[in-house]
mmCIF file of C-alpha atoms in Angstrom:
data_model
loop_
_atom_site.group_PDB
_atom_site.id
_atom_site.type_symbol
_atom_site.label_atom_id
_atom_site.label_comp_id
_atom_site.label_asym_id
_atom_site.label_seq_id
_atom_site.Cartn_x
_atom_site.Cartn_y
_atom_site.Cartn_z
ATOM 1 C CA MET E 173 0.986 69.401 -268.692
ATOM 2 C CA PRO E 174 -0.332 68.428 -265.197
ATOM 3 C CA ARG E 175 2.278 67.083 -262.806
ATOM 4 C CA GLY E 176 0.293 63.906 -262.159
ATOM 5 C CA LEU E 177 0.166 63.090 -265.870
ATOM 6 C CA ILE E 178 3.905 63.693 -266.256
ATOM 7 C CA MET E 179 4.749 61.413 -263.326
ATOM 8 C CA THR E 180 2.357 58.697 -264.476
ATOM 9 C CA THR E 181 3.676 58.795 -268.038
ATOM 10 C CA GLY E 182 7.295 58.658 -266.892
ATOM 11 C CA THR E 183 6.591 55.770 -264.524
ATOM 12 C CA THR E 184 4.752 53.885 -267.282
ATOM 13 C CA LEU E 185 7.640 54.320 -269.729
ATOM 14 C CA LEU E 186 10.081 53.084 -267.084
ATOM 15 C CA GLY E 187 7.825 50.068 -266.577
ATOM 16 C CA VAL E 188 7.898 49.272 -270.292
ATOM 17 C CA VAL E 189 11.714 49.368 -270.265
ATOM 18 C CA LEU E 190 11.903 47.152 -267.174
ATOM 19 C CA PHE E 191 9.394 44.706 -268.673
ATOM 20 C CA ALA E 192 11.426 44.393 -271.879
ATOM 21 C CA TRP E 193 14.662 43.987 -269.917
ATOM 22 C CA SER E 194 13.044 41.374 -267.702
ATOM 23 C CA LEU E 195 12.332 39.199 -270.752
ATOM 24 C CA ILE E 196 16.012 38.805 -271.622
ATOM 25 C CA ALA E 197 18.064 39.679 -268.542
ATOM 26 C CA PHE E 198 20.441 37.189 -266.884
ATOM 27 C CA SER E 199 19.561 33.968 -268.669
ATOM 28 C CA THR E 200 21.687 30.871 -269.154
ATOM 29 C CA PHE E 201 20.471 31.001 -272.752
ATOM 30 C CA PRO E 202 21.667 33.768 -275.114
ATOM 31 C CA LEU E 203 18.480 35.847 -275.242
ATOM 32 C CA SER E 204 18.081 39.178 -277.025
ATOM 33 C CA ILE E 205 15.197 41.568 -277.483
ATOM 34 C CA THR E 206 15.036 40.767 -281.215
ATOM 35 C CA GLN E 207 14.072 37.193 -280.280
ATOM 36 C CA ALA E 208 11.017 38.590 -278.505
ATOM 37 C CA LEU E 209 9.803 40.547 -281.552
ATOM 38 C CA PRO E 210 7.939 37.547 -283.105
ATOM 39 C CA LEU E 211 5.624 37.715 -280.080
ATOM 40 C CA ILE E 212 4.190 40.943 -281.526
ATOM 41 C CA GLY E 213 4.236 39.731 -285.120
ATOM 42 C CA TRP E 214 7.709 40.861 -286.274
ATOM 43 C CA GLY E 215 10.342 38.415 -287.492
ATOM 44 C CA GLU E 216 10.536 34.633 -287.383
ATOM 45 C CA SER E 217 10.007 32.529 -284.281
ATOM 46 C CA SER E 218 12.843 30.435 -282.828
ATOM 47 C CA THR E 219 13.564 28.229 -279.844
ATOM 48 C CA MET E 220 14.695 31.276 -277.886
ATOM 49 C CA THR E 221 11.409 32.991 -278.765
ATOM 50 C CA GLN E 222 9.527 30.078 -277.230
ATOM 51 C CA ILE E 223 11.651 30.287 -274.072
ATOM 52 C CA ILE E 224 10.778 33.955 -273.766
ATOM 53 C CA ALA E 225 7.107 33.302 -274.500
ATOM 54 C CA GLN E 226 6.637 30.347 -272.146
ATOM 55 C CA ILE E 227 8.944 31.305 -269.245
ATOM 56 C CA ARG E 228 9.910 34.959 -269.231
ATOM 57 C CA VAL E 229 6.633 36.577 -270.355
ATOM 58 C CA PRO E 230 4.411 34.975 -267.672
ATOM 59 C CA ARG E 231 7.066 35.692 -265.055
ATOM 60 C CA ALA E 232 7.218 39.368 -266.025
ATOM 61 C CA LEU E 233 3.423 39.626 -266.172
ATOM 62 C CA CYS E 234 3.148 38.089 -262.699
ATOM 63 C CA ALA E 235 5.699 40.600 -261.399
ATOM 64 C CA VAL E 236 3.685 43.475 -262.883
ATOM 65 C CA LEU E 237 0.350 42.271 -261.525
ATOM 66 C CA ILE E 238 1.636 41.328 -258.066
ATOM 67 C CA GLY E 239 3.637 44.531 -257.667
ATOM 68 C CA ALA E 240 0.680 46.616 -258.827
ATOM 69 C CA MET E 241 -1.716 44.950 -256.395
ATOM 70 C CA MET E 242 0.701 45.237 -253.480
ATOM 71 C CA GLY E 243 1.263 48.931 -254.209
ATOM 72 C CA LEU E 244 -2.472 49.511 -254.563
ATOM 73 C CA CYS E 245 -3.260 47.542 -251.404
ATOM 74 C CA GLY E 246 -0.758 49.605 -249.430
ATOM 75 C CA ALA E 247 -2.281 52.854 -250.714
ATOM 76 C CA LEU E 248 -5.795 51.763 -249.723
ATOM 77 C CA MET E 249 -4.660 50.599 -246.282
ATOM 78 C CA GLN E 250 -2.814 53.852 -245.637
ATOM 79 C CA GLY E 251 -5.822 55.837 -246.797
ATOM 80 C CA ILE E 252 -8.403 54.076 -244.650
ATOM 81 C CA THR E 253 -6.200 54.085 -241.520
ATOM 82 C CA ARG E 254 -4.719 57.551 -242.175
ATOM 83 C CA ASN E 255 -1.326 56.053 -241.362
ATOM 84 C CA ARG E 256 1.518 56.203 -243.884
ATOM 85 C CA LEU E 257 3.278 53.231 -242.252
ATOM 86 C CA ALA E 258 0.344 50.894 -242.887
ATOM 87 C CA SER E 259 1.053 48.140 -245.415
ATOM 88 C CA PRO E 260 0.120 44.464 -245.890
ATOM 89 C CA ALA E 261 3.371 43.251 -244.322
ATOM 90 C CA LEU E 262 3.517 45.657 -241.372
ATOM 91 C CA MET E 263 -0.184 45.150 -240.596
ATOM 92 C CA GLY E 264 0.278 41.373 -240.361
ATOM 93 C CA VAL E 265 -1.943 40.634 -243.381
ATOM 94 C CA THR E 266 0.845 39.051 -245.431
ATOM 95 C CA GLY E 267 1.947 36.957 -242.453
ATOM 96 C CA GLY E 268 -1.620 35.866 -241.743
ATOM 97 C CA ALA E 269 -2.125 34.914 -245.394
ATOM 98 C CA SER E 270 1.077 32.876 -245.365
ATOM 99 C CA LEU E 271 -0.001 31.097 -242.184
ATOM 100 C CA GLY E 272 -3.458 30.327 -243.565
ATOM 101 C CA LEU E 273 -2.001 28.893 -246.744
ATOM 102 C CA ALA E 274 0.622 26.899 -244.837
ATOM 103 C CA LEU E 275 -2.004 25.360 -242.539
ATOM 104 C CA VAL E 276 -4.148 24.183 -245.451
ATOM 105 C CA SER E 277 -1.351 23.213 -247.860
ATOM 106 C CA SER E 278 0.495 21.133 -245.270
ATOM 107 C CA GLY E 279 -2.658 19.322 -244.188
ATOM 108 C CA VAL E 280 -2.500 20.558 -240.593
ATOM 109 C CA ILE E 281 -6.036 21.863 -241.138
ATOM 110 C CA ALA E 282 -7.869 19.444 -243.421
ATOM 111 C CA LEU E 283 -10.408 21.652 -245.160
ATOM 112 C CA PRO E 284 -11.563 21.460 -248.809
ATOM 113 C CA ILE E 285 -10.686 25.098 -249.429
ATOM 114 C CA ALA E 286 -8.892 26.679 -252.386
ATOM 115 C CA PRO E 287 -5.408 28.052 -251.589
ATOM 116 C CA PRO E 288 -6.266 31.687 -252.447
ATOM 117 C CA LEU E 289 -9.297 31.540 -250.156
ATOM 118 C CA ALA E 290 -7.233 29.972 -247.358
ATOM 119 C CA ALA E 291 -4.638 32.732 -247.688
ATOM 120 C CA ALA E 292 -7.270 35.470 -247.866
ATOM 121 C CA THR E 293 -8.998 34.074 -244.768
ATOM 122 C CA GLY E 294 -5.728 33.979 -242.836
ATOM 123 C CA GLY E 295 -4.972 37.545 -243.862
ATOM 124 C CA ALA E 296 -8.471 38.684 -242.890
ATOM 125 C CA VAL E 297 -8.217 37.150 -239.410
ATOM 126 C CA ALA E 298 -4.794 38.723 -238.840
ATOM 127 C CA TRP E 299 -5.940 42.149 -240.085
ATOM 128 C CA ALA E 300 -9.087 42.046 -237.928
ATOM 129 C CA LEU E 301 -7.007 41.225 -234.847
ATOM 130 C CA VAL E 302 -4.531 43.998 -235.604
ATOM 131 C CA MET E 303 -7.277 46.569 -236.096
ATOM 132 C CA THR E 304 -8.890 45.487 -232.830
ATOM 133 C CA LEU E 305 -5.660 45.447 -230.828
ATOM 134 C CA GLY E 306 -4.533 48.714 -232.380
ATOM 135 C CA ALA E 307 -7.916 50.375 -231.732
ATOM 136 C CA SER E 308 -7.702 51.687 -235.277
ATOM 137 C CA TRP E 309 -11.364 52.679 -235.506
ATOM 138 C CA SER E 310 -11.027 54.967 -232.486
ATOM 139 C CA PRO E 311 -10.204 58.562 -233.510
ATOM 140 C CA ASP E 312 -8.252 59.029 -230.285
ATOM 141 C CA ALA E 313 -5.986 55.990 -230.715
ATOM 142 C CA ALA E 314 -2.274 56.619 -231.189
ATOM 143 C CA ARG E 315 -1.213 55.742 -234.724
ATOM 144 C CA VAL E 316 1.956 54.042 -233.524
ATOM 145 C CA ARG E 317 -0.230 51.577 -231.581
ATOM 146 C CA LEU E 318 -1.611 50.180 -234.832
ATOM 147 C CA ILE E 319 1.858 49.600 -236.287
ATOM 148 C CA LEU E 320 3.085 47.941 -233.102
ATOM 149 C CA ALA E 321 0.072 45.623 -233.150
ATOM 150 C CA GLY E 322 0.718 44.839 -236.812
ATOM 151 C CA MET E 323 4.400 44.092 -236.333
ATOM 152 C CA THR E 324 3.579 41.845 -233.366
ATOM 153 C CA MET E 325 1.008 39.941 -235.424
ATOM 154 C CA ALA E 326 3.432 39.618 -238.338
ATOM 155 C CA ALA E 327 6.094 38.142 -236.051
ATOM 156 C CA LEU E 328 3.574 35.755 -234.468
ATOM 157 C CA CYS E 329 2.318 34.540 -237.845
ATOM 158 C CA ALA E 330 5.883 34.074 -239.149
ATOM 159 C CA GLY E 331 6.751 31.957 -236.108
ATOM 160 C CA LEU E 332 3.594 29.853 -236.421
ATOM 161 C CA THR E 333 4.218 29.332 -240.138
ATOM 162 C CA ARG E 334 7.701 27.974 -239.412
ATOM 163 C CA LEU E 335 6.207 25.747 -236.705
ATOM 164 C CA VAL E 336 3.727 24.346 -239.224
ATOM 165 C CA VAL E 337 6.576 23.524 -241.603
ATOM 166 C CA LEU E 338 8.460 21.726 -238.812
ATOM 167 C CA LEU E 339 5.436 19.778 -237.568
ATOM 168 C CA ALA E 340 4.334 18.648 -241.010
ATOM 169 C CA GLU E 341 7.738 18.422 -242.671
ATOM 170 C CA GLU E 342 6.922 15.735 -245.236
ATOM 171 C CA ARG E 343 3.758 17.444 -246.416
ATOM 172 C CA ALA E 344 5.087 20.982 -246.085
ATOM 173 C CA LEU E 345 7.992 20.774 -248.521
ATOM 174 C CA GLY E 346 6.013 22.802 -251.032
ATOM 175 C CA VAL E 347 5.501 25.518 -248.434
ATOM 176 C CA LEU E 348 9.244 26.140 -248.262
ATOM 177 C CA ASN E 349 9.378 27.007 -251.967
ATOM 178 C CA TRP E 350 7.262 30.110 -251.586
ATOM 179 C CA LEU E 351 8.159 31.256 -248.076
ATOM 180 C CA ALA E 352 11.007 33.412 -249.425
ATOM 181 C CA GLY E 353 8.842 35.025 -252.126
ATOM 182 C CA SER E 354 10.020 33.929 -255.563
ATOM 183 C CA LEU E 355 8.670 34.427 -259.083
ATOM 184 C CA ALA E 356 10.683 31.549 -260.525
ATOM 185 C CA ASN E 357 7.858 29.033 -260.968
ATOM 186 C CA THR E 358 5.053 31.264 -262.187
ATOM 187 C CA GLY E 359 3.078 30.501 -265.344
ATOM 188 C CA TYR E 360 0.088 31.567 -267.402
ATOM 189 C CA ALA E 361 -2.382 29.980 -264.974
ATOM 190 C CA ASP E 362 -1.047 32.349 -262.316
ATOM 191 C CA VAL E 363 -1.317 35.277 -264.742
ATOM 192 C CA ARG E 364 -5.007 34.559 -265.317
ATOM 193 C CA LEU E 365 -5.751 34.367 -261.586
ATOM 194 C CA LEU E 366 -3.800 37.556 -260.886
ATOM 195 C CA ALA E 367 -5.370 39.419 -263.813
ATOM 196 C CA VAL E 368 -8.924 38.750 -262.625
ATOM 197 C CA THR E 369 -8.020 39.835 -259.092
ATOM 198 C CA ALA E 370 -6.187 42.934 -260.330
ATOM 199 C CA LEU E 371 -9.221 43.965 -262.407
ATOM 200 C CA ALA E 372 -11.473 43.708 -259.338
ATOM 201 C CA ALA E 373 -8.894 45.664 -257.306
ATOM 202 C CA ALA E 374 -8.769 48.424 -259.945
ATOM 203 C CA VAL E 375 -12.568 48.757 -259.856
ATOM 204 C CA LEU E 376 -12.475 48.991 -256.054
ATOM 205 C CA ALA E 377 -9.732 51.630 -256.139
ATOM 206 C CA ALA E 378 -11.623 53.730 -258.672
ATOM 207 C CA PHE E 379 -14.715 53.563 -256.477
ATOM 208 C CA VAL E 380 -13.069 54.525 -253.160
ATOM 209 C CA ALA E 381 -10.284 56.931 -254.208
ATOM 210 C CA ALA E 382 -12.336 60.136 -253.954
ATOM 211 C CA ARG E 383 -13.848 58.967 -250.660
ATOM 212 C CA LEU E 384 -10.393 58.412 -249.178
ATOM 213 C CA ASN E 385 -9.614 62.071 -249.823
ATOM 214 C CA ILE E 386 -12.533 62.943 -247.545
ATOM 215 C CA VAL E 387 -11.594 60.296 -244.949
ATOM 216 C CA ALA E 388 -8.204 62.012 -244.666
ATOM 217 C CA LEU E 389 -10.031 64.972 -243.083
ATOM 218 C CA GLY E 390 -11.081 62.792 -240.114
ATOM 219 C CA ASP E 391 -14.031 60.583 -239.199
ATOM 220 C CA GLU E 392 -16.319 63.401 -238.082
ATOM 221 C CA ALA E 393 -15.701 65.439 -241.217
ATOM 222 C CA ALA E 394 -16.221 62.355 -243.404
ATOM 223 C CA ARG E 395 -19.575 61.588 -241.756
ATOM 224 C CA ALA E 396 -20.646 65.212 -242.040
ATOM 225 C CA LEU E 397 -19.886 65.086 -245.776
ATOM 226 C CA GLY E 398 -21.981 61.955 -246.252
ATOM 227 C CA ILE E 399 -19.345 59.202 -246.240
ATOM 228 C CA SER E 400 -20.505 55.883 -244.752
ATOM 229 C CA LEU E 401 -17.334 54.707 -243.057
ATOM 230 C CA VAL E 402 -18.346 51.130 -242.169
ATOM 231 C CA PRO E 403 -19.155 49.993 -245.753
ATOM 232 C CA LEU E 404 -16.048 51.778 -247.019
ATOM 233 C CA ARG E 405 -13.818 50.075 -244.453
ATOM 234 C CA LEU E 406 -15.389 46.682 -245.125
ATOM 235 C CA ALA E 407 -14.919 47.073 -248.883
ATOM 236 C CA ILE E 408 -11.229 47.945 -248.491
ATOM 237 C CA PHE E 409 -10.829 45.204 -245.877
ATOM 238 C CA ALA E 410 -12.271 42.555 -248.220
ATOM 239 C CA GLY E 411 -10.416 43.846 -251.270
ATOM 240 C CA GLY E 412 -7.093 44.072 -249.448
ATOM 241 C CA CYS E 413 -7.389 40.540 -248.055
ATOM 242 C CA LEU E 414 -8.269 39.187 -251.499
ATOM 243 C CA MET E 415 -5.297 40.915 -253.139
ATOM 244 C CA VAL E 416 -2.860 39.703 -250.487
ATOM 245 C CA GLY E 417 -4.325 36.201 -250.447
ATOM 246 C CA VAL E 418 -3.966 35.726 -254.199
ATOM 247 C CA THR E 419 -0.459 37.181 -254.409
ATOM 248 C CA VAL E 420 0.788 35.114 -251.463
ATOM 249 C CA THR E 421 -0.662 31.993 -253.087
ATOM 250 C CA VAL E 422 1.276 32.637 -256.295
ATOM 251 C CA THR E 423 4.687 33.757 -255.029
ATOM 252 C CA GLY E 424 4.690 33.642 -251.256
ATOM 253 C CA PRO E 425 5.153 36.683 -249.004
ATOM 254 C CA ILE E 426 6.799 39.670 -250.698
ATOM 255 C CA ALA E 427 7.091 42.532 -248.243
ATOM 256 C CA PHE E 428 7.509 46.322 -248.295
ATOM 257 C CA ILE E 429 6.143 47.071 -251.785
ATOM 258 C CA GLY E 430 2.890 48.185 -250.161
ATOM 259 C CA LEU E 431 4.889 50.504 -247.907
ATOM 260 C CA ILE E 432 7.272 52.005 -250.445
ATOM 261 C CA ALA E 433 5.044 52.591 -253.479
ATOM 262 C CA PRO E 434 2.284 54.725 -251.869
ATOM 263 C CA ASN E 435 4.738 56.893 -249.947
ATOM 264 C CA VAL E 436 6.796 57.558 -253.081
ATOM 265 C CA ALA E 437 3.583 58.229 -255.019
ATOM 266 C CA ARG E 438 2.548 60.893 -252.492
ATOM 267 C CA LEU E 439 5.949 62.546 -252.828
ATOM 268 C CA MET E 440 5.455 62.650 -256.599
ATOM 269 C CA VAL E 441 1.826 63.786 -256.938
ATOM 270 C CA GLY E 442 0.622 64.903 -253.503
ATOM 271 C CA ALA E 443 -2.114 63.464 -251.299
ATOM 272 C CA ASP E 444 -4.960 63.138 -253.835
ATOM 273 C CA TYR E 445 -5.866 59.424 -253.821
ATOM 274 C CA ARG E 446 -7.309 59.694 -257.314
ATOM 275 C CA LEU E 447 -3.674 60.094 -258.405
ATOM 276 C CA VAL E 448 -1.963 58.187 -255.592
ATOM 277 C CA THR E 449 -3.754 54.870 -256.181
ATOM 278 C CA PRO E 450 -2.904 54.384 -259.890
ATOM 279 C CA LEU E 451 0.618 55.703 -259.413
ATOM 280 C CA SER E 452 1.136 53.373 -256.439
ATOM 281 C CA ALA E 453 0.141 50.464 -258.660
ATOM 282 C CA LEU E 454 2.584 51.526 -261.380
ATOM 283 C CA LEU E 455 5.413 52.064 -258.891
ATOM 284 C CA GLY E 456 4.721 48.708 -257.237
ATOM 285 C CA ALA E 457 4.877 46.958 -260.605
ATOM 286 C CA ASN E 458 8.159 48.673 -261.467
ATOM 287 C CA LEU E 459 9.645 47.890 -258.063
ATOM 288 C CA LEU E 460 8.900 44.176 -258.285
ATOM 289 C CA LEU E 461 10.104 43.978 -261.887
ATOM 290 C CA ALA E 462 13.380 45.637 -260.884
ATOM 291 C CA SER E 463 13.669 43.408 -257.808
ATOM 292 C CA ASP E 464 13.142 40.276 -259.884
ATOM 293 C CA ILE E 465 15.860 41.347 -262.313
ATOM 294 C CA ALA E 466 18.191 42.065 -259.381
ATOM 295 C CA ALA E 467 17.326 38.686 -257.866
ATOM 296 C CA ARG E 468 18.620 36.961 -261.001
ATOM 297 C CA TRP E 469 21.762 39.111 -261.068
ATOM 298 C CA VAL E 470 22.921 38.786 -257.443
ATOM 299 C CA ALA E 471 23.950 35.117 -257.596
ATOM 300 C CA PHE E 472 23.784 34.437 -261.338
ATOM 301 C CA PRO E 473 23.312 31.736 -262.657
ATOM 302 C CA SER E 474 21.501 30.854 -259.410
ATOM 303 C CA GLU E 475 18.565 32.949 -258.243
ATOM 304 C CA THR E 476 17.878 34.921 -255.097
ATOM 305 C CA PRO E 477 14.183 35.243 -254.148
ATOM 306 C CA ALA E 478 12.709 38.592 -255.159
ATOM 307 C CA GLY E 479 11.268 38.887 -251.653
ATOM 308 C CA ALA E 480 14.803 39.135 -250.258
ATOM 309 C CA ILE E 481 15.566 42.053 -252.591
ATOM 310 C CA THR E 482 12.409 43.958 -251.657
ATOM 311 C CA ALA E 483 13.253 43.412 -247.975
ATOM 312 C CA LEU E 484 16.742 44.860 -248.492
ATOM 313 C CA ILE E 485 15.176 47.936 -250.070
ATOM 314 C CA GLY E 486 12.204 48.196 -247.748
ATOM 315 C CA ALA E 487 13.867 47.867 -244.346
ATOM 316 C CA PRO E 488 15.934 51.091 -244.649
ATOM 317 C CA PHE E 489 12.904 52.833 -246.166
ATOM 318 C CA PHE E 490 10.803 51.833 -243.155
ATOM 319 C CA LEU E 491 13.456 53.156 -240.766
ATOM 320 C CA PHE E 492 13.511 56.430 -242.696
ATOM 321 C CA LEU E 493 9.739 56.804 -242.417
ATOM 322 C CA ALA E 494 9.678 55.749 -238.769
ATOM 323 C CA ARG E 495 12.026 58.614 -237.858
ATOM 324 C CA ARG E 496 9.529 61.142 -239.202
ATOM 325 C CA PRO E 497 6.386 62.229 -237.289
ATOM 326 C CA LEU E 498 3.351 60.082 -238.025
#
């Protein structure tokens, strides 16, 4: 059996276990997996079944979809920049999306614009600035320059977001609820929005994966082999901003999944993006599911934001990668 298939199957089975555990783990109500069986047509429904169906299922589905998109977004960003440290958080896209959403939600910028579009626009502006400052399109640019530009932009956007909250305190109370990155208040409306976005992201990934394998050879080689780099970069740019914008709208900024998942995927299946992209999505989903479960466990019966858990995991992982040659 091919190694890629073995890794993908194992990761999928782990995801199924984590999803089932997420439905019943660390609840103030006595939940068990048997109470979830009526959801698939086995057994009789109960009050606990309704709690699982209306609260835990949409929360777990949101974790799967958000984690998958963050993992996929990180893989695409690393592929198009040829930089394994590239990710939505370290490139400033997550911070820009948070700032865009904060500006519109708090009323500081009074525009009739939907929250996902505001977040996507903020992320796009931040990413464009980072790519310009980091000279990413230049084949001679140092790769560390891009990461430094991204980290600077992320810090700037985080500071401006906090300033927005302070300046518009009465109208920005809702902003505080998602700044830490929590899945606690997600519902089926969020699942529908995320599902549509995830489907578009999957189509994009399927379209560009083989091309990213050629881009890894360098710009000149890619052009010689018939790859149009500008449309490819624009497609990944638009898709990445959309994914980040929608996920930030639903849960707030959740960092490091886009860094961890693609790098682990490459360790598991190699550098072929036809395998890396789907596996990154699966690993991202598993990581956020596990982080959400841990977030409920740390201070049970209170909750810790899942974003804090992913940061605790991701920061040491980033330091590990940063010590290795780019």
